[in-house]
Amino acid sequence: EVQLVESGGGLVKPGGSLRLSCAASGFTFSSYPMNWIRQAPGKGLEWVSSITTTDGFIYYADSVRGRFTVSRDNAKNSLFLQMNSLRAEDTAVYYCARDLGASNYYFDYWGRGTLVTVSS
Amino acid sequence: EIVMTQSPATLSVSPGERATLSCRASQSVSRYLAWYQKKPGQAPRLLIYGASSRATGIPARFSGSGSGTEFTLTISSLQSEDFAVYYCQQYNNWPPFTFGQGTRLEIK
């Protein structure tokens, strides 16, 4: 069974940093591109970042580029999101999600999310 | 960036009836369109990909149609567990992947 479990969320002050993790199981993690997607309170879904299978290509939303860094450790079946210079508008539930790549860039499995709250 | 617009924002339907949700893209996305169901406190669930292909385990009452800029998600004979928020997402032209703002399907 495919499972994605996020962790690392919490309360942080504006300008602070946080590192999110996503532990994957039930599939060959190294074979799949991975993504971070967020949902601010009362808002819709917003794609944040994507990373291909071997870090060859990394993409960011304009809203986080230069502040967030995505990475993965295929040996540990883990995805990460380093979030720096956090702002109030980064407050959201952050989900990791898998896509199938090769033009199939839809998200077939998601985790349950981890809440990040940026507030003084 | 391709803008996805969903309508209506809220749809009130009685159990057992049909629900029709719309999604429009600001430019053609061919058939690279997915639909997701989102319930509070739960992970989003993939329903439809490729505009009309049902994901694994999705009941046949869910169907998708459309291409280019106009898409529809139809849920025939609504069940109690279908009341949720539904999102469309384009994956034809990225980054960024873009989602619609969602349609809330509520019990009438």
JSON list of C-alpha atoms in Angstrom, two decimals:
[
{"chain": "A", "resi": 1, "resn": "GLU", "atom": "CA", "xyz": [0.00, 0.00, 0.00]},
{"chain": "A", "resi": 2, "resn": "VAL", "atom": "CA", "xyz": [1.36, 3.38, -0.99]},
{"chain": "A", "resi": 3, "resn": "GLN", "atom": "CA", "xyz": [1.83, 5.66, 2.00]},
{"chain": "A", "resi": 4, "resn": "LEU", "atom": "CA", "xyz": [3.12, 9.20, 2.27]},
{"chain": "A", "resi": 5, "resn": "VAL", "atom": "CA", "xyz": [3.52, 10.68, 5.74]},
{"chain": "A", "resi": 6, "resn": "GLU", "atom": "CA", "xyz": [4.50, 14.30, 6.24]},
{"chain": "A", "resi": 7, "resn": "SER", "atom": "CA", "xyz": [6.09, 15.69, 9.37]},
{"chain": "A", "resi": 8, "resn": "GLY", "atom": "CA", "xyz": [7.95, 18.75, 10.61]},
{"chain": "A", "resi": 9, "resn": "GLY", "atom": "CA", "xyz": [5.17, 21.31, 10.63]},
{"chain": "A", "resi": 10, "resn": "GLY", "atom": "CA", "xyz": [4.59, 23.69, 13.49]},
{"chain": "A", "resi": 11, "resn": "LEU", "atom": "CA", "xyz": [4.43, 27.30, 14.64]},
{"chain": "A", "resi": 12, "resn": "VAL", "atom": "CA", "xyz": [7.24, 29.58, 13.47]},
{"chain": "A", "resi": 13, "resn": "LYS", "atom": "CA", "xyz": [7.76, 33.33, 13.57]},
{"chain": "A", "resi": 14, "resn": "PRO", "atom": "CA", "xyz": [7.92, 35.40, 10.39]},
{"chain": "A", "resi": 15, "resn": "GLY", "atom": "CA", "xyz": [11.40, 35.23, 8.96]},
{"chain": "A", "resi": 16, "resn": "GLY", "atom": "CA", "xyz": [12.00, 31.84, 10.54]},
{"chain": "A", "resi": 17, "resn": "SER", "atom": "CA", "xyz": [12.78, 28.47, 9.02]},
{"chain": "A", "resi": 18, "resn": "LEU", "atom": "CA", "xyz": [11.25, 25.03, 9.04]},
{"chain": "A", "resi": 19, "resn": "ARG", "atom": "CA", "xyz": [12.12, 21.73, 7.39]},
{"chain": "A", "resi": 20, "resn": "LEU", "atom": "CA", "xyz": [9.35, 19.41, 6.30]},
{"chain": "A", "resi": 21, "resn": "SER", "atom": "CA", "xyz": [9.83, 15.72, 5.65]},
{"chain": "A", "resi": 22, "resn": "CYS", "atom": "CA", "xyz": [7.76, 13.17, 3.78]},
{"chain": "A", "resi": 23, "resn": "ALA", "atom": "CA", "xyz": [8.34, 9.47, 4.42]},
{"chain": "A", "resi": 24, "resn": "ALA", "atom": "CA", "xyz": [7.32, 7.23, 1.55]},
{"chain": "A", "resi": 25, "resn": "SER", "atom": "CA", "xyz": [6.54, 3.53, 1.60]},
{"chain": "A", "resi": 26, "resn": "GLY", "atom": "CA", "xyz": [4.78, 0.90, -0.47]},
{"chain": "A", "resi": 27, "resn": "PHE", "atom": "CA", "xyz": [6.39, 1.81, -3.79]},
{"chain": "A", "resi": 28, "resn": "THR", "atom": "CA", "xyz": [9.80, 2.28, -5.39]},
{"chain": "A", "resi": 29, "resn": "PHE", "atom": "CA", "xyz": [10.35, 5.85, -4.26]},
{"chain": "A", "resi": 30, "resn": "SER", "atom": "CA", "xyz": [13.35, 6.47, -6.50]},
{"chain": "A", "resi": 31, "resn": "SER", "atom": "CA", "xyz": [11.25, 5.84, -9.61]},
{"chain": "A", "resi": 32, "resn": "TYR", "atom": "CA", "xyz": [8.74, 8.64, -9.09]},
{"chain": "A", "resi": 33, "resn": "PRO", "atom": "CA", "xyz": [8.83, 12.41, -9.27]},
{"chain": "A", "resi": 34, "resn": "MET", "atom": "CA", "xyz": [7.58, 14.02, -6.07]},
{"chain": "A", "resi": 35, "resn": "ASN", "atom": "CA", "xyz": [5.83, 17.26, -5.23]},
{"chain": "A", "resi": 36, "resn": "TRP", "atom": "CA", "xyz": [4.84, 19.61, -2.44]},
{"chain": "A", "resi": 37, "resn": "ILE", "atom": "CA", "xyz": [1.40, 21.16, -2.60]},
{"chain": "A", "resi": 38, "resn": "ARG", "atom": "CA", "xyz": [-0.19, 23.38, 0.02]},
{"chain": "A", "resi": 39, "resn": "GLN", "atom": "CA", "xyz": [-3.59, 24.59, 1.12]},
{"chain": "A", "resi": 40, "resn": "ALA", "atom": "CA", "xyz": [-3.91, 27.79, 3.08]},
{"chain": "A", "resi": 41, "resn": "PRO", "atom": "CA", "xyz": [-6.80, 28.03, 5.57]},
{"chain": "A", "resi": 42, "resn": "GLY", "atom": "CA", "xyz": [-10.06, 28.43, 3.67]},
{"chain": "A", "resi": 43, "resn": "LYS", "atom": "CA", "xyz": [-8.27, 28.45, 0.34]},
{"chain": "A", "resi": 44, "resn": "GLY", "atom": "CA", "xyz": [-7.71, 26.07, -2.55]},
{"chain": "A", "resi": 45, "resn": "LEU", "atom": "CA", "xyz": [-4.77, 23.90, -3.50]},
{"chain": "A", "resi": 46, "resn": "GLU", "atom": "CA", "xyz": [-1.51, 25.52, -4.59]},
{"chain": "A", "resi": 47, "resn": "TRP", "atom": "CA", "xyz": [1.41, 23.64, -6.13]},
{"chain": "A", "resi": 48, "resn": "VAL", "atom": "CA", "xyz": [4.69, 24.55, -4.43]},
{"chain": "A", "resi": 49, "resn": "SER", "atom": "CA", "xyz": [7.54, 22.48, -5.84]},
{"chain": "A", "resi": 50, "resn": "SER", "atom": "CA", "xyz": [8.47, 19.41, -7.87]},
{"chain": "A", "resi": 51, "resn": "ILE", "atom": "CA", "xyz": [11.59, 17.27, -8.00]},
{"chain": "A", "resi": 52, "resn": "THR", "atom": "CA", "xyz": [12.34, 14.59, -10.55]},
{"chain": "A", "resi": 53, "resn": "THR", "atom": "CA", "xyz": [13.62, 11.16, -9.68]},
{"chain": "A", "resi": 54, "resn": "THR", "atom": "CA", "xyz": [17.33, 11.95, -9.56]},
{"chain": "A", "resi": 55, "resn": "ASP", "atom": "CA", "xyz": [17.32, 15.67, -8.70]},
{"chain": "A", "resi": 56, "resn": "GLY", "atom": "CA", "xyz": [17.97, 16.39, -12.33]},
{"chain": "A", "resi": 57, "resn": "PHE", "atom": "CA", "xyz": [15.13, 18.89, -12.51]},
{"chain": "A", "resi": 58, "resn": "ILE", "atom": "CA", "xyz": [13.62, 20.96, -9.74]},
{"chain": "A", "resi": 59, "resn": "TYR", "atom": "CA", "xyz": [10.79, 23.44, -10.07]},
{"chain": "A", "resi": 60, "resn": "TYR", "atom": "CA", "xyz": [9.25, 26.03, -7.77]},
{"chain": "A", "resi": 61, "resn": "ALA", "atom": "CA", "xyz": [6.21, 28.24, -7.69]},
{"chain": "A", "resi": 62, "resn": "ASP", "atom": "CA", "xyz": [7.10, 31.92, -8.04]},
{"chain": "A", "resi": 63, "resn": "SER", "atom": "CA", "xyz": [5.71, 32.52, -4.55]},
{"chain": "A", "resi": 64, "resn": "VAL", "atom": "CA", "xyz": [8.41, 30.38, -2.91]},
{"chain": "A", "resi": 65, "resn": "ARG", "atom": "CA", "xyz": [11.36, 30.49, -5.33]},
{"chain": "A", "resi": 66, "resn": "GLY", "atom": "CA", "xyz": [14.52, 31.65, -3.58]},
{"chain": "A", "resi": 67, "resn": "ARG", "atom": "CA", "xyz": [13.12, 30.84, -0.12]},
{"chain": "A", "resi": 68, "resn": "PHE", "atom": "CA", "xyz": [12.21, 27.14, -0.31]},
{"chain": "A", "resi": 69, "resn": "THR", "atom": "CA", "xyz": [14.46, 24.25, -1.31]},
{"chain": "A", "resi": 70, "resn": "VAL", "atom": "CA", "xyz": [13.19, 20.80, -2.21]},
{"chain": "A", "resi": 71, "resn": "SER", "atom": "CA", "xyz": [15.37, 17.71, -1.98]},
{"chain": "A", "resi": 72, "resn": "ARG", "atom": "CA", "xyz": [15.07, 13.96, -1.73]},
{"chain": "A", "resi": 73, "resn": "ASP", "atom": "CA", "xyz": [17.02, 11.04, -0.31]},
{"chain": "A", "resi": 74, "resn": "ASN", "atom": "CA", "xyz": [16.18, 8.00, -2.41]},
{"chain": "A", "resi": 75, "resn": "ALA", "atom": "CA", "xyz": [18.14, 5.72, -0.08]},
{"chain": "A", "resi": 76, "resn": "LYS", "atom": "CA", "xyz": [15.87, 6.75, 2.80]},
{"chain": "A", "resi": 77, "resn": "ASN", "atom": "CA", "xyz": [12.67, 7.02, 0.75]},
{"chain": "A", "resi": 78, "resn": "SER", "atom": "CA", "xyz": [12.26, 10.59, 1.89]},
{"chain": "A", "resi": 79, "resn": "LEU", "atom": "CA", "xyz": [11.30, 13.96, 0.45]},
{"chain": "A", "resi": 80, "resn": "PHE", "atom": "CA", "xyz": [12.16, 17.26, 2.11]},
{"chain": "A", "resi": 81, "resn": "LEU", "atom": "CA", "xyz": [11.19, 20.90, 1.92]},
{"chain": "A", "resi": 82, "resn": "GLN", "atom": "CA", "xyz": [13.50, 23.44, 3.55]},
{"chain": "A", "resi": 83, "resn": "MET", "atom": "CA", "xyz": [11.51, 26.60, 4.11]},
{"chain": "A", "resi": 84, "resn": "ASN", "atom": "CA", "xyz": [13.39, 29.83, 4.92]},
{"chain": "A", "resi": 85, "resn": "SER", "atom": "CA", "xyz": [12.31, 33.45, 5.31]},
{"chain": "A", "resi": 86, "resn": "LEU", "atom": "CA", "xyz": [8.81, 32.31, 6.12]},
{"chain": "A", "resi": 87, "resn": "ARG", "atom": "CA", "xyz": [5.93, 34.72, 5.76]},
{"chain": "A", "resi": 88, "resn": "ALA", "atom": "CA", "xyz": [2.41, 34.79, 7.15]},
{"chain": "A", "resi": 89, "resn": "GLU", "atom": "CA", "xyz": [1.11, 33.86, 3.70]},
{"chain": "A", "resi": 90, "resn": "ASP", "atom": "CA", "xyz": [3.05, 30.58, 3.86]},
{"chain": "A", "resi": 91, "resn": "THR", "atom": "CA", "xyz": [0.65, 29.39, 6.56]},
{"chain": "A", "resi": 92, "resn": "ALA", "atom": "CA", "xyz": [-0.95, 26.25, 5.16]},
{"chain": "A", "resi": 93, "resn": "VAL", "atom": "CA", "xyz": [-1.24, 22.50, 5.31]},
{"chain": "A", "resi": 94, "resn": "TYR", "atom": "CA", "xyz": [1.61, 21.12, 3.24]},
{"chain": "A", "resi": 95, "resn": "TYR", "atom": "CA", "xyz": [1.06, 17.87, 1.36]},
{"chain": "A", "resi": 96, "resn": "CYS", "atom": "CA", "xyz": [3.56, 15.70, -0.40]},
{"chain": "A", "resi": 97, "resn": "ALA", "atom": "CA", "xyz": [2.26, 13.97, -3.48]},
{"chain": "A", "resi": 98, "resn": "ARG", "atom": "CA", "xyz": [3.53, 11.59, -6.12]},
{"chain": "A", "resi": 99, "resn": "ASP", "atom": "CA", "xyz": [3.17, 12.04, -9.85]},
{"chain": "A", "resi": 100, "resn": "LEU", "atom": "CA", "xyz": [3.86, 9.53, -12.57]},
{"chain": "A", "resi": 101, "resn": "GLY", "atom": "CA", "xyz": [6.04, 11.70, -14.80]},
{"chain": "A", "resi": 102, "resn": "ALA", "atom": "CA", "xyz": [6.29, 11.24, -18.56]},
{"chain": "A", "resi": 103, "resn": "SER", "atom": "CA", "xyz": [3.35, 13.58, -19.32]},
{"chain": "A", "resi": 104, "resn": "ASN", "atom": "CA", "xyz": [1.31, 11.98, -16.53]},
{"chain": "A", "resi": 105, "resn": "TYR", "atom": "CA", "xyz": [1.84, 14.89, -14.19]},
{"chain": "A", "resi": 106, "resn": "TYR", "atom": "CA", "xyz": [-1.19, 14.32, -12.04]},
{"chain": "A", "resi": 107, "resn": "PHE", "atom": "CA", "xyz": [-0.95, 13.47, -8.36]},
{"chain": "A", "resi": 108, "resn": "ASP", "atom": "CA", "xyz": [-2.10, 9.93, -7.73]},
{"chain": "A", "resi": 109, "resn": "TYR", "atom": "CA", "xyz": [-1.15, 9.61, -4.05]},
{"chain": "A", "resi": 110, "resn": "TRP", "atom": "CA", "xyz": [-1.04, 12.27, -1.37]},
{"chain": "A", "resi": 111, "resn": "GLY", "atom": "CA", "xyz": [-0.14, 12.35, 2.28]},
{"chain": "A", "resi": 112, "resn": "ARG", "atom": "CA", "xyz": [-2.46, 13.72, 4.94]},
{"chain": "A", "resi": 113, "resn": "GLY", "atom": "CA", "xyz": [-0.42, 16.86, 5.32]},
{"chain": "A", "resi": 114, "resn": "THR", "atom": "CA", "xyz": [1.43, 18.79, 8.00]},
{"chain": "A", "resi": 115, "resn": "LEU", "atom": "CA", "xyz": [0.34, 22.21, 9.23]},
{"chain": "A", "resi": 116, "resn": "VAL", "atom": "CA", "xyz": [2.72, 25.13, 9.07]},
{"chain": "A", "resi": 117, "resn": "THR", "atom": "CA", "xyz": [1.68, 28.27, 10.93]},
{"chain": "A", "resi": 118, "resn": "VAL", "atom": "CA", "xyz": [3.71, 31.44, 10.50]},
{"chain": "A", "resi": 119, "resn": "SER", "atom": "CA", "xyz": [2.77, 33.95, 13.17]},
{"chain": "A", "resi": 120, "resn": "SER", "atom": "CA", "xyz": [4.39, 36.21, 15.73]},
{"chain": "B", "resi": 1, "resn": "GLU", "atom": "CA", "xyz": [0.42, 30.62, -16.28]},
{"chain": "B", "resi": 2, "resn": "ILE", "atom": "CA", "xyz": [-2.79, 28.81, -17.12]},
{"chain": "B", "resi": 3, "resn": "VAL", "atom": "CA", "xyz": [-5.71, 29.92, -14.96]},
{"chain": "B", "resi": 4, "resn": "MET", "atom": "CA", "xyz": [-8.31, 27.31, -14.07]},
{"chain": "B", "resi": 5, "resn": "THR", "atom": "CA", "xyz": [-11.80, 28.53, -13.24]},
{"chain": "B", "resi": 6, "resn": "GLN", "atom": "CA", "xyz": [-14.39, 26.26, -11.66]},
{"chain": "B", "resi": 7, "resn": "SER", "atom": "CA", "xyz": [-18.11, 26.79, -11.50]},
{"chain": "B", "resi": 8, "resn": "PRO", "atom": "CA", "xyz": [-20.23, 26.99, -9.56]},
{"chain": "B", "resi": 9, "resn": "ALA", "atom": "CA", "xyz": [-18.41, 27.81, -6.34]},
{"chain": "B", "resi": 10, "resn": "THR", "atom": "CA", "xyz": [-21.05, 25.88, -4.39]},
{"chain": "B", "resi": 11, "resn": "LEU", "atom": "CA", "xyz": [-23.48, 23.31, -5.69]},
{"chain": "B", "resi": 12, "resn": "SER", "atom": "CA", "xyz": [-26.42, 22.04, -3.62]},
{"chain": "B", "resi": 13, "resn": "VAL", "atom": "CA", "xyz": [-27.77, 18.67, -4.70]},
{"chain": "B", "resi": 14, "resn": "SER", "atom": "CA", "xyz": [-29.96, 16.04, -3.07]},
{"chain": "B", "resi": 15, "resn": "PRO", "atom": "CA", "xyz": [-28.67, 12.52, -2.48]},
{"chain": "B", "resi": 16, "resn": "GLY", "atom": "CA", "xyz": [-29.49, 10.29, -5.41]},
{"chain": "B", "resi": 17, "resn": "GLU", "atom": "CA", "xyz": [-29.45, 13.16, -7.89]},
{"chain": "B", "resi": 18, "resn": "ARG", "atom": "CA", "xyz": [-26.81, 14.04, -10.48]},
{"chain": "B", "resi": 19, "resn": "ALA", "atom": "CA", "xyz": [-24.15, 16.71, -9.98]},
{"chain": "B", "resi": 20, "resn": "THR", "atom": "CA", "xyz": [-22.35, 18.46, -12.83]},
{"chain": "B", "resi": 21, "resn": "LEU", "atom": "CA", "xyz": [-19.23, 20.47, -12.06]},
{"chain": "B", "resi": 22, "resn": "SER", "atom": "CA", "xyz": [-17.41, 22.63, -14.60]},
{"chain": "B", "resi": 23, "resn": "CYS", "atom": "CA", "xyz": [-13.80, 23.62, -15.08]},
{"chain": "B", "resi": 24, "resn": "ARG", "atom": "CA", "xyz": [-12.50, 26.07, -17.66]},
{"chain": "B", "resi": 25, "resn": "ALA", "atom": "CA", "xyz": [-8.89, 26.68, -18.64]},
{"chain": "B", "resi": 26, "resn": "SER", "atom": "CA", "xyz": [-7.60, 30.08, -19.79]},
{"chain": "B", "resi": 27, "resn": "GLN", "atom": "CA", "xyz": [-5.92, 28.34, -22.74]},
{"chain": "B", "resi": 28, "resn": "SER", "atom": "CA", "xyz": [-6.04, 24.86, -24.16]},
{"chain": "B", "resi": 29, "resn": "VAL", "atom": "CA", "xyz": [-4.72, 22.08, -21.94]},
{"chain": "B", "resi": 30, "resn": "SER", "atom": "CA", "xyz": [-5.64, 19.35, -24.44]},
{"chain": "B", "resi": 31, "resn": "ARG", "atom": "CA", "xyz": [-6.81, 16.48, -22.24]},
{"chain": "B", "resi": 32, "resn": "TYR", "atom": "CA", "xyz": [-4.21, 16.98, -19.52]},
{"chain": "B", "resi": 33, "resn": "LEU", "atom": "CA", "xyz": [-6.78, 17.58, -16.83]},
{"chain": "B", "resi": 34, "resn": "ALA", "atom": "CA", "xyz": [-7.30, 15.86, -13.48]},
{"chain": "B", "resi": 35, "resn": "TRP", "atom": "CA", "xyz": [-10.05, 16.02, -10.88]},
{"chain": "B", "resi": 36, "resn": "TYR", "atom": "CA", "xyz": [-9.60, 15.58, -7.11]},
{"chain": "B", "resi": 37, "resn": "GLN", "atom": "CA", "xyz": [-11.94, 15.18, -4.17]},
{"chain": "B", "resi": 38, "resn": "LYS", "atom": "CA", "xyz": [-11.01, 16.86, -0.89]},
{"chain": "B", "resi": 39, "resn": "LYS", "atom": "CA", "xyz": [-12.65, 16.30, 2.48]},
{"chain": "B", "resi": 40, "resn": "PRO", "atom": "CA", "xyz": [-11.68, 18.16, 5.67]},
{"chain": "B", "resi": 41, "resn": "GLY", "atom": "CA", "xyz": [-8.73, 16.59, 7.43]},
{"chain": "B", "resi": 42, "resn": "GLN", "atom": "CA", "xyz": [-8.14, 14.09, 4.65]},
{"chain": "B", "resi": 43, "resn": "ALA", "atom": "CA", "xyz": [-5.66, 13.85, 1.82]},
{"chain": "B", "resi": 44, "resn": "PRO", "atom": "CA", "xyz": [-6.93, 14.88, -1.61]},
{"chain": "B", "resi": 45, "resn": "ARG", "atom": "CA", "xyz": [-8.06, 11.88, -3.66]},
{"chain": "B", "resi": 46, "resn": "LEU", "atom": "CA", "xyz": [-7.44, 11.54, -7.38]},
{"chain": "B", "resi": 47, "resn": "LEU", "atom": "CA", "xyz": [-10.70, 10.84, -9.22]},
{"chain": "B", "resi": 48, "resn": "ILE", "atom": "CA", "xyz": [-10.06, 11.45, -12.91]},
{"chain": "B", "resi": 49, "resn": "TYR", "atom": "CA", "xyz": [-6.96, 11.93, -15.06]},
{"chain": "B", "resi": 50, "resn": "GLY", "atom": "CA", "xyz": [-6.58, 12.50, -18.76]},
{"chain": "B", "resi": 51, "resn": "ALA", "atom": "CA", "xyz": [-9.92, 14.33, -18.61]},
{"chain": "B", "resi": 52, "resn": "SER", "atom": "CA", "xyz": [-11.95, 11.12, -18.60]},
{"chain": "B", "resi": 53, "resn": "SER", "atom": "CA", "xyz": [-10.00, 8.18, -17.17]},
{"chain": "B", "resi": 54, "resn": "ARG", "atom": "CA", "xyz": [-11.10, 7.05, -13.72]},
{"chain": "B", "resi": 55, "resn": "ALA", "atom": "CA", "xyz": [-8.34, 6.47, -11.20]},
{"chain": "B", "resi": 56, "resn": "THR", "atom": "CA", "xyz": [-7.94, 3.11, -9.51]},
{"chain": "B", "resi": 57, "resn": "GLY", "atom": "CA", "xyz": [-10.82, 2.29, -7.20]},
{"chain": "B", "resi": 58, "resn": "ILE", "atom": "CA", "xyz": [-13.00, 5.21, -8.20]},
{"chain": "B", "resi": 59, "resn": "PRO", "atom": "CA", "xyz": [-16.68, 4.26, -8.57]},
{"chain": "B", "resi": 60, "resn": "ALA", "atom": "CA", "xyz": [-18.28, 4.35, -11.99]},
{"chain": "B", "resi": 61, "resn": "ARG", "atom": "CA", "xyz": [-20.70, 7.08, -10.89]},
{"chain": "B", "resi": 62, "resn": "PHE", "atom": "CA", "xyz": [-17.79, 9.51, -11.34]},
{"chain": "B", "resi": 63, "resn": "SER", "atom": "CA", "xyz": [-17.14, 10.49, -14.95]},
{"chain": "B", "resi": 64, "resn": "GLY", "atom": "CA", "xyz": [-15.14, 13.20, -16.66]},
{"chain": "B", "resi": 65, "resn": "SER", "atom": "CA", "xyz": [-15.42, 14.75, -20.09]},
{"chain": "B", "resi": 66, "resn": "GLY", "atom": "CA", "xyz": [-14.09, 17.59, -22.19]},
{"chain": "B", "resi": 67, "resn": "SER", "atom": "CA", "xyz": [-10.95, 18.74, -23.93]},
{"chain": "B", "resi": 68, "resn": "GLY", "atom": "CA", "xyz": [-9.20, 21.95, -24.78]},
{"chain": "B", "resi": 69, "resn": "THR", "atom": "CA", "xyz": [-10.58, 24.54, -22.40]},
{"chain": "B", "resi": 70, "resn": "GLU", "atom": "CA", "xyz": [-13.90, 23.12, -21.18]},
{"chain": "B", "resi": 71, "resn": "PHE", "atom": "CA", "xyz": [-14.22, 20.18, -18.82]},
{"chain": "B", "resi": 72, "resn": "THR", "atom": "CA", "xyz": [-16.96, 18.56, -16.78]},
{"chain": "B", "resi": 73, "resn": "LEU", "atom": "CA", "xyz": [-17.04, 16.21, -13.81]},
{"chain": "B", "resi": 74, "resn": "THR", "atom": "CA", "xyz": [-20.33, 14.39, -13.45]},
{"chain": "B", "resi": 75, "resn": "ILE", "atom": "CA", "xyz": [-21.36, 12.44, -10.40]},
{"chain": "B", "resi": 76, "resn": "SER", "atom": "CA", "xyz": [-24.46, 10.40, -11.07]},
{"chain": "B", "resi": 77, "resn": "SER", "atom": "CA", "xyz": [-26.70, 9.39, -8.19]},
{"chain": "B", "resi": 78, "resn": "LEU", "atom": "CA", "xyz": [-24.91, 11.22, -5.36]},
{"chain": "B", "resi": 79, "resn": "GLN", "atom": "CA", "xyz": [-24.02, 9.24, -2.26]},
{"chain": "B", "resi": 80, "resn": "SER", "atom": "CA", "xyz": [-23.55, 10.76, 1.19]},
{"chain": "B", "resi": 81, "resn": "GLU", "atom": "CA", "xyz": [-19.80, 10.28, 0.99]},
{"chain": "B", "resi": 82, "resn": "ASP", "atom": "CA", "xyz": [-19.59, 12.35, -2.20]},
{"chain": "B", "resi": 83, "resn": "PHE", "atom": "CA", "xyz": [-20.26, 15.66, -0.49]},
{"chain": "B", "resi": 84, "resn": "ALA", "atom": "CA", "xyz": [-16.88, 17.37, -0.50]},
{"chain": "B", "resi": 85, "resn": "VAL", "atom": "CA", "xyz": [-14.85, 19.97, -2.36]},
{"chain": "B", "resi": 86, "resn": "TYR", "atom": "CA", "xyz": [-13.72, 19.13, -5.87]},
{"chain": "B", "resi": 87, "resn": "TYR", "atom": "CA", "xyz": [-10.71, 20.57, -7.66]},
{"chain": "B", "resi": 88, "resn": "CYS", "atom": "CA", "xyz": [-9.55, 20.43, -11.24]},
{"chain": "B", "resi": 89, "resn": "GLN", "atom": "CA", "xyz": [-5.85, 20.62, -12.14]},
{"chain": "B", "resi": 90, "resn": "GLN", "atom": "CA", "xyz": [-4.11, 21.13, -15.47]},
{"chain": "B", "resi": 91, "resn": "TYR", "atom": "CA", "xyz": [-0.81, 19.46, -16.26]},
{"chain": "B", "resi": 92, "resn": "ASN", "atom": "CA", "xyz": [-0.36, 20.38, -19.89]},
{"chain": "B", "resi": 93, "resn": "ASN", "atom": "CA", "xyz": [1.72, 23.51, -19.43]},
{"chain": "B", "resi": 94, "resn": "TRP", "atom": "CA", "xyz": [3.91, 23.69, -16.35]},
{"chain": "B", "resi": 95, "resn": "PRO", "atom": "CA", "xyz": [5.46, 24.89, -14.19]},
{"chain": "B", "resi": 96, "resn": "PRO", "atom": "CA", "xyz": [3.33, 25.83, -12.51]},
{"chain": "B", "resi": 97, "resn": "PHE", "atom": "CA", "xyz": [0.74, 23.12, -12.17]},
{"chain": "B", "resi": 98, "resn": "THR", "atom": "CA", "xyz": [-2.46, 25.02, -11.54]},
{"chain": "B", "resi": 99, "resn": "PHE", "atom": "CA", "xyz": [-5.67, 24.12, -9.76]},
{"chain": "B", "resi": 100, "resn": "GLY", "atom": "CA", "xyz": [-9.12, 25.60, -9.93]},
{"chain": "B", "resi": 101, "resn": "GLN", "atom": "CA", "xyz": [-10.44, 27.33, -6.85]},
{"chain": "B", "resi": 102, "resn": "GLY", "atom": "CA", "xyz": [-12.74, 24.41, -6.08]},
{"chain": "B", "resi": 103, "resn": "THR", "atom": "CA", "xyz": [-16.44, 23.61, -6.12]},
{"chain": "B", "resi": 104, "resn": "ARG", "atom": "CA", "xyz": [-18.07, 22.77, -2.81]},
{"chain": "B", "resi": 105, "resn": "LEU", "atom": "CA", "xyz": [-20.71, 20.08, -3.26]},
{"chain": "B", "resi": 106, "resn": "GLU", "atom": "CA", "xyz": [-23.21, 20.26, -0.42]},
{"chain": "B", "resi": 107, "resn": "ILE", "atom": "CA", "xyz": [-26.32, 18.40, 0.56]},
{"chain": "B", "resi": 108, "resn": "LYS", "atom": "CA", "xyz": [-29.53, 20.10, -0.46]}
]
